[in-house]
Coordinates of C-alpha atoms in Angstrom, one line a residue:
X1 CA -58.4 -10.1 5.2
X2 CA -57.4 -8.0 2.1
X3 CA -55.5 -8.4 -0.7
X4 CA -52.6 -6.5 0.6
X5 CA -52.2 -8.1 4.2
X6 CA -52.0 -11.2 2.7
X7 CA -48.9 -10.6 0.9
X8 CA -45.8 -11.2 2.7
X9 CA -44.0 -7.6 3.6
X10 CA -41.0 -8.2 2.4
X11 CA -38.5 -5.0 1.8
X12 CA -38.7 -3.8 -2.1
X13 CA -36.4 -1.8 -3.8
X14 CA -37.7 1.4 -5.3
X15 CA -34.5 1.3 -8.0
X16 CA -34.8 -2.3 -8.6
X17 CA -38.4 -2.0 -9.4
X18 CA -37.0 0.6 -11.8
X19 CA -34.4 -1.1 -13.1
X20 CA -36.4 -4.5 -13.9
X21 CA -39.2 -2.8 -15.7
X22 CA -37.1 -0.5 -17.5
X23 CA -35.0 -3.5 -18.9
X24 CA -38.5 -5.2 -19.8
X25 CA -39.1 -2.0 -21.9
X26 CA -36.1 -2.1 -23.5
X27 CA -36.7 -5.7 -24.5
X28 CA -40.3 -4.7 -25.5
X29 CA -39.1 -1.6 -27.5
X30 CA -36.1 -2.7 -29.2
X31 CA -38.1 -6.0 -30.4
X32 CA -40.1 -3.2 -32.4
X33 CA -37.4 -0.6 -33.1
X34 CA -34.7 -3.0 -34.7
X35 CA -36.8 -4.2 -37.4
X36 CA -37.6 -0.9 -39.7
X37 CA -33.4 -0.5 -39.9
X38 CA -33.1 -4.6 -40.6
X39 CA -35.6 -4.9 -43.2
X40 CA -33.1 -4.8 -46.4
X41 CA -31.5 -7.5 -45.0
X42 CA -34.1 -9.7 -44.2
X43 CA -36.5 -8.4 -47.8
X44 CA -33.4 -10.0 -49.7
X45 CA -32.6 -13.2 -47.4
X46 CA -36.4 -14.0 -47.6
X47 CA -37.1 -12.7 -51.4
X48 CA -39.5 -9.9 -50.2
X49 CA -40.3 -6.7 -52.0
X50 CA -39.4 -3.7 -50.3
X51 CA -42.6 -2.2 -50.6
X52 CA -43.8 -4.4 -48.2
X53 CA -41.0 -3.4 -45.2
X54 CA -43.4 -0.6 -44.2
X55 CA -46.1 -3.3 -44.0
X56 CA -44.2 -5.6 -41.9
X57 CA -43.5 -2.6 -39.4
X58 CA -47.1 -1.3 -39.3
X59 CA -48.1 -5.0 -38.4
X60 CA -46.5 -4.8 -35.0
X61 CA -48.0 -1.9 -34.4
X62 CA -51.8 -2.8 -35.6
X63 CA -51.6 -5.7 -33.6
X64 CA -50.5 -3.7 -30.4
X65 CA -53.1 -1.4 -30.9
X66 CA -56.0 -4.7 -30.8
X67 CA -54.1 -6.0 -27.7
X68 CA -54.7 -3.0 -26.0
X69 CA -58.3 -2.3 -26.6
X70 CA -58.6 -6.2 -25.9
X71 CA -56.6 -6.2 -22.7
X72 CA -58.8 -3.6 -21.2
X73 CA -61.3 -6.2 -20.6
X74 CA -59.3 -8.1 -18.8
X75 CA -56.1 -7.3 -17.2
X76 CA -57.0 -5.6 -14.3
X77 CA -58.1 -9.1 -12.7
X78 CA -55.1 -10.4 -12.3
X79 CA -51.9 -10.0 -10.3
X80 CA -49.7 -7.5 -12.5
X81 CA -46.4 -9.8 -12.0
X82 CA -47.7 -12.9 -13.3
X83 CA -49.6 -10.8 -16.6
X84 CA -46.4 -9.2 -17.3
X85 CA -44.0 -12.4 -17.6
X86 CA -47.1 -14.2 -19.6
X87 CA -46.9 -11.1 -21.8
X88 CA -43.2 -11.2 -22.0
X89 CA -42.8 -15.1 -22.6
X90 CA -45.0 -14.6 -25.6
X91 CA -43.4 -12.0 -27.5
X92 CA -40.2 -14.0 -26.8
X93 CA -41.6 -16.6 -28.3
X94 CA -43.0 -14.2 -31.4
X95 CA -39.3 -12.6 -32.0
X96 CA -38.0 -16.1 -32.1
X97 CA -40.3 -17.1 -34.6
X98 CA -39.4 -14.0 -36.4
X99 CA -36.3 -15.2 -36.6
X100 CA -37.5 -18.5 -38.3
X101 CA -39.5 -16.9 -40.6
X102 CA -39.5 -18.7 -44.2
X103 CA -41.4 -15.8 -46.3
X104 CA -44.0 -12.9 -46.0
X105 CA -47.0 -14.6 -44.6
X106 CA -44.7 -16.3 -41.7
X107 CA -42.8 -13.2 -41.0
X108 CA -46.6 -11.1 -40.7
X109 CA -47.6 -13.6 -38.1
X110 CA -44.9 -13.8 -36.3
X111 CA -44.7 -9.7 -36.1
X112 CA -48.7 -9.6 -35.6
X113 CA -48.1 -11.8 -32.6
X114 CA -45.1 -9.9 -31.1
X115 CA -47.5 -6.6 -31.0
X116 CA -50.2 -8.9 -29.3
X117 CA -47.7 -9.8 -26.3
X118 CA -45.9 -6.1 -26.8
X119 CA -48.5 -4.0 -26.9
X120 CA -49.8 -5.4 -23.4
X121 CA -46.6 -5.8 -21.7
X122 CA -46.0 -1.8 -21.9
X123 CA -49.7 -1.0 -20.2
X124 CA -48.8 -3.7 -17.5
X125 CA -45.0 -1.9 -16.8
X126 CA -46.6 1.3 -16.7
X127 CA -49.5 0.2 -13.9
X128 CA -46.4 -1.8 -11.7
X129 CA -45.0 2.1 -11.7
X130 CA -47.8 3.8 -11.0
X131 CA -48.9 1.4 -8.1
X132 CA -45.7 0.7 -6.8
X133 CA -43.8 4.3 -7.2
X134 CA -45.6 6.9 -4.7
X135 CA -46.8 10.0 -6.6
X136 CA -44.1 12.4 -4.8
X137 CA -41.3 10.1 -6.9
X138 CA -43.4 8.6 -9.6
X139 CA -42.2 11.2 -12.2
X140 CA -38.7 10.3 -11.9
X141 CA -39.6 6.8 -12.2
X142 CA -41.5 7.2 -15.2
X143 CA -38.6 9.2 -16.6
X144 CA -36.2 6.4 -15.8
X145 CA -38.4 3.9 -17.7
X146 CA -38.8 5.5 -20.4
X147 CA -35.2 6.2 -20.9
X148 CA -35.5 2.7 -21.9
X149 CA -36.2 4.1 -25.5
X150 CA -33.3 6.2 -25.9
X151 CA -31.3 3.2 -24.6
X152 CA -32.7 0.8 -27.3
X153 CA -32.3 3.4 -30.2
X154 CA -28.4 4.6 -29.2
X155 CA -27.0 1.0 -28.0
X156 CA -29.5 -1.5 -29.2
X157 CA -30.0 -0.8 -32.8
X158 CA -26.4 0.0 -33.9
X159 CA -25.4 -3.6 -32.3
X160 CA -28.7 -5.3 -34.0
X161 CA -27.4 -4.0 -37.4
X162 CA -23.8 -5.3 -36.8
X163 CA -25.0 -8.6 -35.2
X164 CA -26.6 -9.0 -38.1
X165 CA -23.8 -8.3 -40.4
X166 CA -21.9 -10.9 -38.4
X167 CA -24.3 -13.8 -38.3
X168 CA -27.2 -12.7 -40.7
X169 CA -30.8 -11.3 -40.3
X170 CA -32.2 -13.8 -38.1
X171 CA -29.5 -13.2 -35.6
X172 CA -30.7 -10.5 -33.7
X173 CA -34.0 -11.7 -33.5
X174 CA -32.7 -14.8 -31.6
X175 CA -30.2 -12.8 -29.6
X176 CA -33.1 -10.4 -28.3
X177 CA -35.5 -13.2 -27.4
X178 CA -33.1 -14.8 -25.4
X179 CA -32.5 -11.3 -23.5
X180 CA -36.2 -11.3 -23.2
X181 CA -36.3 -14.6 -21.9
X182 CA -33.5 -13.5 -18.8
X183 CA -35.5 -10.3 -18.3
X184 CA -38.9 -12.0 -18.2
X185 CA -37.3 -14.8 -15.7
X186 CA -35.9 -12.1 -13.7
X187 CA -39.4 -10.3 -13.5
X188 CA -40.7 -13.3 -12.3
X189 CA -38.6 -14.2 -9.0
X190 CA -37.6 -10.2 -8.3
X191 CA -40.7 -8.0 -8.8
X192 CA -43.0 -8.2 -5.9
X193 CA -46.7 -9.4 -6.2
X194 CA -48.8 -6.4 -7.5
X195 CA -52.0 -7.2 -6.1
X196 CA -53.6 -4.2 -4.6
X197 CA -55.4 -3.6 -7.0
X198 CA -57.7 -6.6 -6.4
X199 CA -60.3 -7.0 -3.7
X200 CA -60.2 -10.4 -1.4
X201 CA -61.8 -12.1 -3.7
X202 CA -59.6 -11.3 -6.5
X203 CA -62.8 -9.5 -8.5
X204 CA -62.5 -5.7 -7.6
X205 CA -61.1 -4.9 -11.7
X206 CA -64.8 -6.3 -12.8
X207 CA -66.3 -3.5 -10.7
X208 CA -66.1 -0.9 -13.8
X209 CA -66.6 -1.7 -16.9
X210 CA -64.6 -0.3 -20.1
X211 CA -67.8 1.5 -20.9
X212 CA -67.9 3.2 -17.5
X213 CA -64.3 4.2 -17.3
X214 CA -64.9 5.7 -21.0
X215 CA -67.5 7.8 -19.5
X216 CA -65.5 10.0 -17.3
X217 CA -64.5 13.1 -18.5
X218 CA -61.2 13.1 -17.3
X219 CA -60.2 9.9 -18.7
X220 CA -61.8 10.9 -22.1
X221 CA -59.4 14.2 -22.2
X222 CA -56.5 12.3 -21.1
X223 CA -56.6 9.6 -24.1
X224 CA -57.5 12.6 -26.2
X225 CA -54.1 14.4 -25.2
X226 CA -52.5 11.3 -25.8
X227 CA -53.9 10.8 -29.1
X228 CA -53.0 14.4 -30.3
X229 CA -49.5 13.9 -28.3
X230 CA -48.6 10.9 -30.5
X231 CA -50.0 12.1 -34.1
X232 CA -48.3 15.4 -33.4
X233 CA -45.0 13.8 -33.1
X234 CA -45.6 10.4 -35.9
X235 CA -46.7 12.7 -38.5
X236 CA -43.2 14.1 -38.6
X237 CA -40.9 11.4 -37.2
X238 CA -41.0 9.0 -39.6
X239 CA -39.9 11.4 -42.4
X240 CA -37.0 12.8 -40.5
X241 CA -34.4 10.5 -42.1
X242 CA -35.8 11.4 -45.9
X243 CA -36.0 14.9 -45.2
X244 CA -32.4 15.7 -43.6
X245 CA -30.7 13.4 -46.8
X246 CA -33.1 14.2 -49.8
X247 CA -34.0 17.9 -48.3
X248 CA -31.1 19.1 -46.6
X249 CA -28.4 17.3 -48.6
X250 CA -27.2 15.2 -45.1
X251 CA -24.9 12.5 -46.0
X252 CA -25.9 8.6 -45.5
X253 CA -22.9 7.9 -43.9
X254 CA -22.9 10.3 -41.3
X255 CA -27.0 9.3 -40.4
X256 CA -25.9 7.3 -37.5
X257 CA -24.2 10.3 -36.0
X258 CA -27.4 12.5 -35.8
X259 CA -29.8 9.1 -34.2
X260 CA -26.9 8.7 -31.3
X261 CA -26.8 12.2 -30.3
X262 CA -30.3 12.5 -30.2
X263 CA -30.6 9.8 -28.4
X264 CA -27.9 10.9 -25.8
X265 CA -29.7 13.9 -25.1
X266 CA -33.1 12.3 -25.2
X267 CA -31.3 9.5 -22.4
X268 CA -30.2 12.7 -19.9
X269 CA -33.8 14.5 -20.9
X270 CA -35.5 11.7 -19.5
X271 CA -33.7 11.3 -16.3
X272 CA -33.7 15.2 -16.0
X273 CA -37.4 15.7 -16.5
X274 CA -39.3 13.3 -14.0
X275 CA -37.8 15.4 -11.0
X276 CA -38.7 18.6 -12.3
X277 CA -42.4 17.3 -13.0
X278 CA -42.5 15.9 -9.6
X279 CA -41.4 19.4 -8.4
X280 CA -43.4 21.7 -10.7
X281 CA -46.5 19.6 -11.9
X282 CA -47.2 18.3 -15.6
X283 CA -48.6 21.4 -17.0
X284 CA -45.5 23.7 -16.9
X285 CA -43.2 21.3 -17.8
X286 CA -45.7 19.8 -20.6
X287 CA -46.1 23.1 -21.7
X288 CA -42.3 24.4 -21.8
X289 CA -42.3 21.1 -23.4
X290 CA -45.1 22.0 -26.3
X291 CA -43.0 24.9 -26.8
X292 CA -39.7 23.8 -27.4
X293 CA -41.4 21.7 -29.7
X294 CA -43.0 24.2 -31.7
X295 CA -39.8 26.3 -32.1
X296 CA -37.6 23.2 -32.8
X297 CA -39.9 22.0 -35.7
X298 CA -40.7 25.5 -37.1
X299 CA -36.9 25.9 -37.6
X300 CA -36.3 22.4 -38.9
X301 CA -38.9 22.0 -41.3
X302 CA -40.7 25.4 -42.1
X303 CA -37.2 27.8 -42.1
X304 CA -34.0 26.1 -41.9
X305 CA -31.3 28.6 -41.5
X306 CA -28.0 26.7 -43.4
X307 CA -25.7 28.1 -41.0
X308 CA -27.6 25.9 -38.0
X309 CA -25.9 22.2 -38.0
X310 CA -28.8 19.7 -38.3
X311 CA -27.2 17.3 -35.5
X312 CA -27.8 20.4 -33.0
X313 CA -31.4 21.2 -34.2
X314 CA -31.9 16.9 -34.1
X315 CA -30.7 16.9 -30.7
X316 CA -33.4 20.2 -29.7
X317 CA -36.0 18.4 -31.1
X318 CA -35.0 15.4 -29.2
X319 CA -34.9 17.2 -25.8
X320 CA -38.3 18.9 -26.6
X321 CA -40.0 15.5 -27.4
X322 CA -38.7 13.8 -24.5
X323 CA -39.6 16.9 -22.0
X324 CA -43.3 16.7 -23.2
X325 CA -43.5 13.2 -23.2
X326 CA -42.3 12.6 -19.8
X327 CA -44.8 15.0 -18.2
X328 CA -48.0 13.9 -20.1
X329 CA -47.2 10.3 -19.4
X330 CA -46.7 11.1 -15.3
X331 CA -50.0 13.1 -15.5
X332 CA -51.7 10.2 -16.9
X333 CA -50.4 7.7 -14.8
X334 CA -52.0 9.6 -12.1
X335 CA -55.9 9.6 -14.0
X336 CA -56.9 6.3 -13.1
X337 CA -57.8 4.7 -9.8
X338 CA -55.6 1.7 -8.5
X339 CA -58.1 -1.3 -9.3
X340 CA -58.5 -0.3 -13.2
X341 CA -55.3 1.3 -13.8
X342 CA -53.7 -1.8 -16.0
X343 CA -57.1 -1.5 -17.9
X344 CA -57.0 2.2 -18.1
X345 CA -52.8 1.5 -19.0
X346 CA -54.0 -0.7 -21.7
X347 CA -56.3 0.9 -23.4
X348 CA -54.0 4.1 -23.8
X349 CA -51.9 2.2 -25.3
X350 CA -54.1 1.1 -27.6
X351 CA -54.7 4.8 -28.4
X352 CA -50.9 5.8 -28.3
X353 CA -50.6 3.2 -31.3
X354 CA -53.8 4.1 -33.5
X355 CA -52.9 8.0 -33.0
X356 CA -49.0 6.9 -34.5
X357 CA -50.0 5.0 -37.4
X358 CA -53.2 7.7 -38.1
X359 CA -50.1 10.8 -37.9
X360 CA -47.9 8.3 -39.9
X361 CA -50.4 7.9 -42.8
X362 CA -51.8 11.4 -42.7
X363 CA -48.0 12.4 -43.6
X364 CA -47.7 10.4 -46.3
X365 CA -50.7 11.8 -47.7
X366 CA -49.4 15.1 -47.1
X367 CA -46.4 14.3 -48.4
X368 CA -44.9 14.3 -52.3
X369 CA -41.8 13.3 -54.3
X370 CA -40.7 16.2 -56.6
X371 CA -38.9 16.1 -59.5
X372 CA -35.4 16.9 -57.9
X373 CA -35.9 14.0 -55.7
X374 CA -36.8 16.2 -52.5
X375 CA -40.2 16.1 -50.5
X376 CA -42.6 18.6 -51.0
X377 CA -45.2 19.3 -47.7
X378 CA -42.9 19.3 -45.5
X379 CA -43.9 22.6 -44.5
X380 CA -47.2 21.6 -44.3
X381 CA -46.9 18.3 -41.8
X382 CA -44.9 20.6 -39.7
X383 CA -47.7 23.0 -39.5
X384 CA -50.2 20.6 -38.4
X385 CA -47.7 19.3 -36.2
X386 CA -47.5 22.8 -34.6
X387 CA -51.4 23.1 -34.9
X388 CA -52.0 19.7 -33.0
X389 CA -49.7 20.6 -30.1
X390 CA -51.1 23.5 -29.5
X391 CA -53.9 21.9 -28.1
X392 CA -52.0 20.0 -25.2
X393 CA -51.2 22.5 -22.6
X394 CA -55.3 23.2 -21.9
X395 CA -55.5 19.9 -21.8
X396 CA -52.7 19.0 -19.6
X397 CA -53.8 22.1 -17.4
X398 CA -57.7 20.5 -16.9
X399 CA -56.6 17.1 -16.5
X400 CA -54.4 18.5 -13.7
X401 CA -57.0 20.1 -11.6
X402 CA -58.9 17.1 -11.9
X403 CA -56.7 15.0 -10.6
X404 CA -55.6 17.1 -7.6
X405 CA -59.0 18.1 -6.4
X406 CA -59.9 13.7 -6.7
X407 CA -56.3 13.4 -4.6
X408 CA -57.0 15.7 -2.2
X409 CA -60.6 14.4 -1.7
X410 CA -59.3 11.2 -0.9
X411 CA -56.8 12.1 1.4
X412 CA -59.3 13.6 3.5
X413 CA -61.5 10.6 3.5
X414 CA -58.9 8.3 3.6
X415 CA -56.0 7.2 5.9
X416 CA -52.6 7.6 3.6
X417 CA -51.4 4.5 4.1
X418 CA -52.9 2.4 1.7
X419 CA -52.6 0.9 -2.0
X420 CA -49.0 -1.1 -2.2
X421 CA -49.1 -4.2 -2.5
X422 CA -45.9 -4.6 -0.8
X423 CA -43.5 -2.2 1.3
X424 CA -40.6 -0.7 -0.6
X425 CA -38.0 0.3 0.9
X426 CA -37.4 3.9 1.0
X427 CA -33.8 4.6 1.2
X428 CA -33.5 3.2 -2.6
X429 CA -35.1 5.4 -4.7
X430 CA -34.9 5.4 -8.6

């Protein structure tokens, strides 16, 4: 008997699969999120140097990066459910402990742990998609998920900042663990098994080997595009903020103003783009995307006309980001075969976070402080911002064919009725 008929068939919600692993994202991404905007608080409550905020961040995301290539080793044995609440009850556990953090050194650990947990928990939401969403809907599902951001960056981080104003710094760490905690619970008793992936004997993930799934081409371009996706976008994103108030004169007060709206507009881009990559495939939406993108940042940081208000070129970027994104993320989802796709998940991941802190610290090199306070080479990080995107449509067009031709190869060889672990039902779609 298989894997799959020896799961109970019990009806599954399409939306509610959604819905649980987008909230797990949002857990998982305002854990990380909230913690660049909260640092002057907790620098002063804890007698940290400021200097070392940006170190504290970049911990998270180092750590991530190891639990990625790490979990490619392993997490393809298991039942997806059951990987993703362990993954989730740690970095509950690691925000909590953030929260009780007495210095530096306890504060490192406890943000080097939250990327372990983190970093894995995203690869293992993305594979309980892919396997439970059929391809026809899957880029609307994605979409949905990774609205998740958008979510955590318009709603979560303005009520971080003023939980923390009400009960201090540690607050919000303690308030989002315990959100994690429901999540995580709910995960548990509502998500259905995800094991079709495994063979009977629970050992079809050892079949392939991280060097043999390195090895194809396909799956070599794809974490290439992601690579040059993400250090594209982190070479210029984390200088926005400096730019628009030292540059472009932008008042501090009004900051929040521009991160909502493009938020907003990056929420509706989301939901928006996964039907129209469904529809119309990855590459011409990724590459409508890669333009929009181009033309956005060539305006905002190369020649920025004064008579253009900033929170409606913010909000174009925004769209342009999230129209790329959503299409080279449902193209991926769609490289690897069912039995290794939380391995393949993970180690993209791994790559998605080595390619942000590489663009991150690339820009900073790139980057100077002039004598009337503004940056200098901000034409030039734009530029190679431009140069590196330009590189993604031949890739998303290649990976494409490849995929299709492997599709339609196996549904010639293979009956279509295959690869859930359980049923959903289909008059619930996300």
């Amino acid at each position: 008997m298989s894997a799959e008929s020896a799961v109970p068939s019990l009806p599954v919600s399409e939306r509610a699969v959604v819905l649980l692993i987008g909230a797990v994202q949002f857990v998982n991404i305002l854990d990380f999120v909230m913690v660049m905007p909260l640092g002057p608080d907790f620098a002063k409550g804890l007698g940290i140097a400021s200097s070392h905020i940006g170190t504290i961040g970049g911990s998270y995301t180092a750590a991530a990066s190891v639990a990625g290539l790490a979990g490619g080793y392993f997490l393809d044995r298991f039942d997806r459910r059951k990987a993703l609440a362990v993954c989730m009850l740690g970095l509950v556990a690691a925000t909590a402990a953030g929260g009780l953090a007495t210095g530096l050194s306890t504060l490192l650990l406890a943000r080097v742990c939250a990327g372990l947990f983190g970093g894995p928990a995203t690869a293992l939401s993305m594979s309980i998609i892919a396997d439970l969403i059929p391809v026809e809907r899957r880029g609307r599902a994605l979409g949905a998920v990774m609205a998740s951001f958008s979510v955590a960056s318009v709603l979560g981080v303005p009520l971080a900042l003023k939980v923390a104003e009400v009960g201090g710094w540690r607050l919000p760490f303690f308030v989002v663990a315990a959100l994690g905690f429901v999540v995580a619970a709910a995960a548990v008793f509502l998500l259905p098994p995800v094991r079709g992936h495994l063979g009977a004997n629970g050992s079809a993930a050892r079949a392939v080997s991280v060097r043999a799934l390195l090895g194809r081409a396909d799956m070599q371009l794809s974490y290439l595009m992601t690579a040059v996706v993400m250090m594209s976008a982190f070479i210029v994103i984390p200088n926005i903020s400096a730019y628009l108030q030292q540059n472009l004169g932008y008042p501090r007060d009004r900051l929040w103003i521009i991160y909502f709206a493009g938020g907003i507009v990056s929420f509706i881009t989301l939901r928006l783009t996964g039907p129209l990559v469904d529809r119309h495939g990855s590459f011409r939406v990724g590459t409508v995307g890669v333009v929009l993108a181009a033309v956005t940042t060539f305006v905002a940081f190369v020649s920025y006309p004064a008579w253009l208000p900033i929170p409606l070129l913010f909000m174009g970027f925004m769209l342009a980001m999230g129209v790329r994104n959503v299409a080279y993320n449902t193209l991926t989802s769609r490289v690897p075969d069912n039995p290794v796709r939380a391995r393949f998940m993970s180690l993209q991941s791994a790559t998605q976070h080595m390619a942000s802190a590489v663009g991150a610290f690339l820009s900073s090199k790139l980057l100077v402080d002039l004598p009337d306070g503004t940056l200098g080479g901000i034409d030039t990080i734009a530029w190679v911002s431009i140069g590196l995107s330009v590189g993604v449509p031949p890739m998303l067009w290649v990976v494409e064919q490849r995929v299709r031709s492997r599709e339609q190869a196996r549904a010639l060889a293979v009956p279509p009725a295959q690869g859930l672990a359980v049923p959903l039902s289909p008059e619930a779609n996300p």
